[in-house]
Amino acid sequence: MVSDSRHISERIDRNAADVYQYASDPRNLPEWAPGLGGSVENVDGRWFVDTPSGRVGLAFAERNEYGVLDHDVTLPSGEVIYNPMRVIADGDGCEVVFSLRRLPDMSDEDFSRDAGLVQADLTRLKHILEATD
C-alpha cells in the first residue's frame, strides 16, 4: 500500500554530531518533543513513553555515523509506526528531516495537524540546541 509522505525539516546552526547526539537520546524527548509524551523510561533496555494515548514503546535505529534517527513507535494496540528521520550535515550546521507518513484512514486535517506538530518539535529542537554549547 502506498501512502502519502511529507518531509518536514529544520536547519540548525549546530554541528550534525551534536544534534545527532542530543536527538538520539530518548531521555531528551520530553524537552524537545513534548507532544509525544512527558515521561520516558528505560525498562530492561527498552524505552517507553507515557503519552496521552497510553504507554508506547520507542526504538531508535542503532547508533550510526550517518545521522539516521529512524525510530519505531509501538502503540498500546501493538501497531508499530515506522518514522524515518535524519540529521544531515550542512557546513557548520545541519538539517534535521522527519518524513511524516499518512496513516491509513487519516483525514487531510489530521495529516496537516500532525505535520504542524512535527514542525513545532523540530523548531523546539533547533532553539534548544542553538541556545546551548
PDB file of N, CA, C and O in Angstrom, residues 28-67:
ATOM      1  N   ASN A  28      15.919  12.832  26.253  1.00  0.00           N
ATOM      2  CA  ASN A  28      15.724  14.236  25.888  1.00  0.00           C
ATOM      3  C   ASN A  28      14.382  14.514  25.213  1.00  0.00           C
ATOM      4  O   ASN A  28      14.020  15.671  25.014  1.00  0.00           O
ATOM      5  N   LEU A  29      13.640  13.476  24.853  1.00  0.00           N
ATOM      6  CA  LEU A  29      12.384  13.665  24.127  1.00  0.00           C
ATOM      7  C   LEU A  29      11.392  14.600  24.816  1.00  0.00           C
ATOM      8  O   LEU A  29      10.795  15.448  24.150  1.00  0.00           O
ATOM      9  N   PRO A  30      11.163  14.468  26.123  1.00  0.00           N
ATOM     10  CA  PRO A  30      10.177  15.368  26.743  1.00  0.00           C
ATOM     11  C   PRO A  30      10.530  16.847  26.596  1.00  0.00           C
ATOM     12  O   PRO A  30       9.641  17.698  26.601  1.00  0.00           O
ATOM     13  N   GLU A  31      11.813  17.147  26.437  1.00  0.00           N
ATOM     14  CA  GLU A  31      12.221  18.547  26.302  1.00  0.00           C
ATOM     15  C   GLU A  31      11.940  19.088  24.902  1.00  0.00           C
ATOM     16  O   GLU A  31      11.434  20.182  24.751  1.00  0.00           O
ATOM     17  N   TRP A  32      12.256  18.315  23.868  1.00  0.00           N
ATOM     18  CA  TRP A  32      12.109  18.851  22.509  1.00  0.00           C
ATOM     19  C   TRP A  32      10.893  18.321  21.757  1.00  0.00           C
ATOM     20  O   TRP A  32      10.477  18.919  20.758  1.00  0.00           O
ATOM     21  N   ALA A  33      10.294  17.235  22.221  1.00  0.00           N
ATOM     22  CA  ALA A  33       9.094  16.688  21.579  1.00  0.00           C
ATOM     23  C   ALA A  33       8.039  16.374  22.634  1.00  0.00           C
ATOM     24  O   ALA A  33       7.617  15.231  22.795  1.00  0.00           O
ATOM     25  N   PRO A  34       7.594  17.407  23.378  1.00  0.00           N
ATOM     26  CA  PRO A  34       6.683  17.148  24.494  1.00  0.00           C
ATOM     27  C   PRO A  34       5.322  16.596  24.066  1.00  0.00           C
ATOM     28  O   PRO A  34       4.637  15.984  24.874  1.00  0.00           O
ATOM     29  N   GLY A  35       4.952  16.783  22.807  1.00  0.00           N
ATOM     30  CA  GLY A  35       3.681  16.243  22.337  1.00  0.00           C
ATOM     31  C   GLY A  35       3.667  14.731  22.322  1.00  0.00           C
ATOM     32  O   GLY A  35       2.619  14.105  22.444  1.00  0.00           O
ATOM     33  N   LEU A  36       4.850  14.136  22.182  1.00  0.00           N
ATOM     34  CA  LEU A  36       4.932  12.676  22.208  1.00  0.00           C
ATOM     35  C   LEU A  36       4.657  12.163  23.614  1.00  0.00           C
ATOM     36  O   LEU A  36       3.976  11.163  23.793  1.00  0.00           O
ATOM     37  N   GLY A  37       5.171  12.854  24.611  1.00  0.00           N
ATOM     38  CA  GLY A  37       4.935  12.433  25.983  1.00  0.00           C
ATOM     39  C   GLY A  37       5.844  13.164  26.938  1.00  0.00           C
ATOM     40  O   GLY A  37       6.873  13.718  26.546  1.00  0.00           O
ATOM     41  N   GLY A  38       5.476  13.159  28.194  1.00  0.00           N
ATOM     42  CA  GLY A  38       6.232  13.894  29.190  1.00  0.00           C
ATOM     43  C   GLY A  38       7.110  13.041  30.071  1.00  0.00           C
ATOM     44  O   GLY A  38       7.878  13.550  30.864  1.00  0.00           O
ATOM     45  N   SER A  39       7.016  11.725  29.922  1.00  0.00           N
ATOM     46  CA  SER A  39       7.773  10.829  30.782  1.00  0.00           C
ATOM     47  C   SER A  39       8.377   9.718  29.935  1.00  0.00           C
ATOM     48  O   SER A  39       7.685   9.066  29.164  1.00  0.00           O
ATOM     49  N   VAL A  40       9.695   9.521  30.064  1.00  0.00           N
ATOM     50  CA  VAL A  40      10.407   8.480  29.320  1.00  0.00           C
ATOM     51  C   VAL A  40      11.073   7.561  30.327  1.00  0.00           C
ATOM     52  O   VAL A  40      11.652   8.017  31.309  1.00  0.00           O
ATOM     53  N   GLU A  41      10.998   6.258  30.049  1.00  0.00           N
ATOM     54  CA  GLU A  41      11.570   5.292  30.980  1.00  0.00           C
ATOM     55  C   GLU A  41      12.249   4.163  30.204  1.00  0.00           C
ATOM     56  O   GLU A  41      11.727   3.700  29.188  1.00  0.00           O
ATOM     57  N   ASN A  42      13.398   3.730  30.698  1.00  0.00           N
ATOM     58  CA  ASN A  42      14.091   2.578  30.139  1.00  0.00           C
ATOM     59  C   ASN A  42      13.834   1.392  31.061  1.00  0.00           C
ATOM     60  O   ASN A  42      14.152   1.440  32.244  1.00  0.00           O
ATOM     61  N   VAL A  43      13.256   0.341  30.484  1.00  0.00           N
ATOM     62  CA  VAL A  43      12.961  -0.870  31.250  1.00  0.00           C
ATOM     63  C   VAL A  43      13.647  -2.033  30.548  1.00  0.00           C
ATOM     64  O   VAL A  43      13.291  -2.377  29.412  1.00  0.00           O
ATOM     65  N   ASP A  44      14.656  -2.582  31.206  1.00  0.00           N
ATOM     66  CA  ASP A  44      15.387  -3.725  30.664  1.00  0.00           C
ATOM     67  C   ASP A  44      15.882  -3.476  29.237  1.00  0.00           C
ATOM     68  O   ASP A  44      15.765  -4.336  28.361  1.00  0.00           O
ATOM     69  N   GLY A  45      16.392  -2.263  28.989  1.00  0.00           N
ATOM     70  CA  GLY A  45      16.949  -1.934  27.688  1.00  0.00           C
ATOM     71  C   GLY A  45      15.951  -1.473  26.647  1.00  0.00           C
ATOM     72  O   GLY A  45      16.322  -1.177  25.516  1.00  0.00           O
ATOM     73  N   ARG A  46      14.679  -1.391  26.993  1.00  0.00           N
ATOM     74  CA  ARG A  46      13.639  -0.912  26.070  1.00  0.00           C
ATOM     75  C   ARG A  46      13.103   0.411  26.586  1.00  0.00           C
ATOM     76  O   ARG A  46      12.910   0.586  27.791  1.00  0.00           O
ATOM     77  N   TRP A  47      12.859   1.338  25.657  1.00  0.00           N
ATOM     78  CA  TRP A  47      12.361   2.666  26.021  1.00  0.00           C
ATOM     79  C   TRP A  47      10.850   2.727  25.896  1.00  0.00           C
ATOM     80  O   TRP A  47      10.266   2.196  24.942  1.00  0.00           O
ATOM     81  N   PHE A  48      10.234   3.414  26.866  1.00  0.00           N
ATOM     82  CA  PHE A  48       8.787   3.612  26.876  1.00  0.00           C
ATOM     83  C   PHE A  48       8.493   5.080  27.164  1.00  0.00           C
ATOM     84  O   PHE A  48       9.205   5.730  27.932  1.00  0.00           O
ATOM     85  N   VAL A  49       7.433   5.560  26.533  1.00  0.00           N
ATOM     86  CA  VAL A  49       6.998   6.942  26.708  1.00  0.00           C
ATOM     87  C   VAL A  49       5.528   6.925  27.113  1.00  0.00           C
ATOM     88  O   VAL A  49       4.721   6.228  26.494  1.00  0.00           O
ATOM     89  N   ASP A  50       5.206   7.685  28.161  1.00  0.00           N
ATOM     90  CA  ASP A  50       3.814   7.829  28.559  1.00  0.00           C
ATOM     91  C   ASP A  50       3.218   8.973  27.748  1.00  0.00           C
ATOM     92  O   ASP A  50       3.666  10.117  27.834  1.00  0.00           O
ATOM     93  N   THR A  51       2.228   8.639  26.928  1.00  0.00           N
ATOM     94  CA  THR A  51       1.595   9.615  26.036  1.00  0.00           C
ATOM     95  C   THR A  51       0.139   9.802  26.431  1.00  0.00           C
ATOM     96  O   THR A  51      -0.397   9.001  27.211  1.00  0.00           O
ATOM     97  N   PRO A  52      -0.511  10.805  25.876  1.00  0.00           N
ATOM     98  CA  PRO A  52      -1.941  10.974  26.144  1.00  0.00           C
ATOM     99  C   PRO A  52      -2.763   9.756  25.706  1.00  0.00           C
ATOM    100  O   PRO A  52      -3.847   9.513  26.244  1.00  0.00           O
ATOM    101  N   SER A  53      -2.248   8.960  24.760  1.00  0.00           N
ATOM    102  CA  SER A  53      -2.963   7.771  24.269  1.00  0.00           C
ATOM    103  C   SER A  53      -2.586   6.502  25.016  1.00  0.00           C
ATOM    104  O   SER A  53      -3.080   5.431  24.692  1.00  0.00           O
ATOM    105  N   GLY A  54      -1.679   6.614  25.984  1.00  0.00           N
ATOM    106  CA  GLY A  54      -1.213   5.446  26.726  1.00  0.00           C
ATOM    107  C   GLY A  54       0.286   5.269  26.567  1.00  0.00           C
ATOM    108  O   GLY A  54       0.973   6.065  25.926  1.00  0.00           O
ATOM    109  N   ARG A  55       0.795   4.222  27.139  1.00  0.00           N
ATOM    110  CA  ARG A  55       2.236   3.950  27.115  1.00  0.00           C
ATOM    111  C   ARG A  55       2.630   3.354  25.757  1.00  0.00           C
ATOM    112  O   ARG A  55       2.027   2.389  25.305  1.00  0.00           O
ATOM    113  N   VAL A  56       3.662   3.946  25.141  1.00  0.00           N
ATOM    114  CA  VAL A  56       4.135   3.454  23.852  1.00  0.00           C
ATOM    115  C   VAL A  56       5.604   3.053  23.956  1.00  0.00           C
ATOM    116  O   VAL A  56       6.348   3.609  24.767  1.00  0.00           O
ATOM    117  N   GLY A  57       5.993   2.102  23.136  1.00  0.00           N
ATOM    118  CA  GLY A  57       7.383   1.702  23.047  1.00  0.00           C
ATOM    119  C   GLY A  57       8.090   2.560  22.014  1.00  0.00           C
ATOM    120  O   GLY A  57       7.485   3.038  21.050  1.00  0.00           O
ATOM    121  N   LEU A  58       9.374   2.762  22.213  1.00  0.00           N
ATOM    122  CA  LEU A  58      10.171   3.589  21.314  1.00  0.00           C
ATOM    123  C   LEU A  58      11.502   2.890  21.074  1.00  0.00           C
ATOM    124  O   LEU A  58      12.192   2.532  22.024  1.00  0.00           O
ATOM    125  N   ALA A  59      11.834   2.682  19.799  1.00  0.00           N
ATOM    126  CA  ALA A  59      13.098   2.022  19.464  1.00  0.00           C
ATOM    127  C   ALA A  59      13.763   2.769  18.314  1.00  0.00           C
ATOM    128  O   ALA A  59      13.223   2.824  17.211  1.00  0.00           O
ATOM    129  N   PHE A  60      14.924   3.384  18.595  1.00  0.00           N
ATOM    130  CA  PHE A  60      15.699   4.089  17.571  1.00  0.00           C
ATOM    131  C   PHE A  60      16.581   3.104  16.819  1.00  0.00           C
ATOM    132  O   PHE A  60      16.959   2.055  17.347  1.00  0.00           O
ATOM    133  N   ALA A  61      16.956   3.494  15.595  1.00  0.00           N
ATOM    134  CA  ALA A  61      17.951   2.743  14.830  1.00  0.00           C
ATOM    135  C   ALA A  61      19.230   2.671  15.656  1.00  0.00           C
ATOM    136  O   ALA A  61      19.487   3.538  16.500  1.00  0.00           O
ATOM    137  N   GLU A  62      20.013   1.651  15.427  1.00  0.00           N
ATOM    138  CA  GLU A  62      21.304   1.529  16.107  1.00  0.00           C
ATOM    139  C   GLU A  62      22.128   2.793  15.860  1.00  0.00           C
ATOM    140  O   GLU A  62      22.027   3.405  14.793  1.00  0.00           O
ATOM    141  N   ARG A  63      22.936   3.163  16.835  1.00  0.00           N
ATOM    142  CA  ARG A  63      23.811   4.331  16.676  1.00  0.00           C
ATOM    143  C   ARG A  63      24.611   4.170  15.395  1.00  0.00           C
ATOM    144  O   ARG A  63      25.068   3.072  15.078  1.00  0.00           O
ATOM    145  N   ASN A  64      24.775   5.270  14.673  1.00  0.00           N
ATOM    146  CA  ASN A  64      25.453   5.197  13.393  1.00  0.00           C
ATOM    147  C   ASN A  64      26.119   6.526  13.080  1.00  0.00           C
ATOM    148  O   ASN A  64      25.816   7.540  13.696  1.00  0.00           O
ATOM    149  N   GLU A  65      27.018   6.521  12.122  1.00  0.00           N
ATOM    150  CA  GLU A  65      27.768   7.720  11.748  1.00  0.00           C
ATOM    151  C   GLU A  65      27.076   8.516  10.647  1.00  0.00           C
ATOM    152  O   GLU A  65      27.600   9.530  10.201  1.00  0.00           O
ATOM    153  N   TYR A  66      25.909   8.071  10.218  1.00  0.00           N
ATOM    154  CA  TYR A  66      25.230   8.689   9.084  1.00  0.00           C
ATOM    155  C   TYR A  66      24.085   9.619   9.472  1.00  0.00           C
ATOM    156  O   TYR A  66      23.422  10.169   8.605  1.00  0.00           O
ATOM    157  N   GLY A  67      23.829   9.768  10.746  1.00  0.00           N
ATOM    158  CA  GLY A  67      22.762  10.658  11.198  1.00  0.00           C
ATOM    159  C   GLY A  67      21.371  10.072  11.088  1.00  0.00           C
ATOM    160  O   GLY A  67      20.381  10.800  11.134  1.00  0.00           O
TER     161      GLY A  67
END
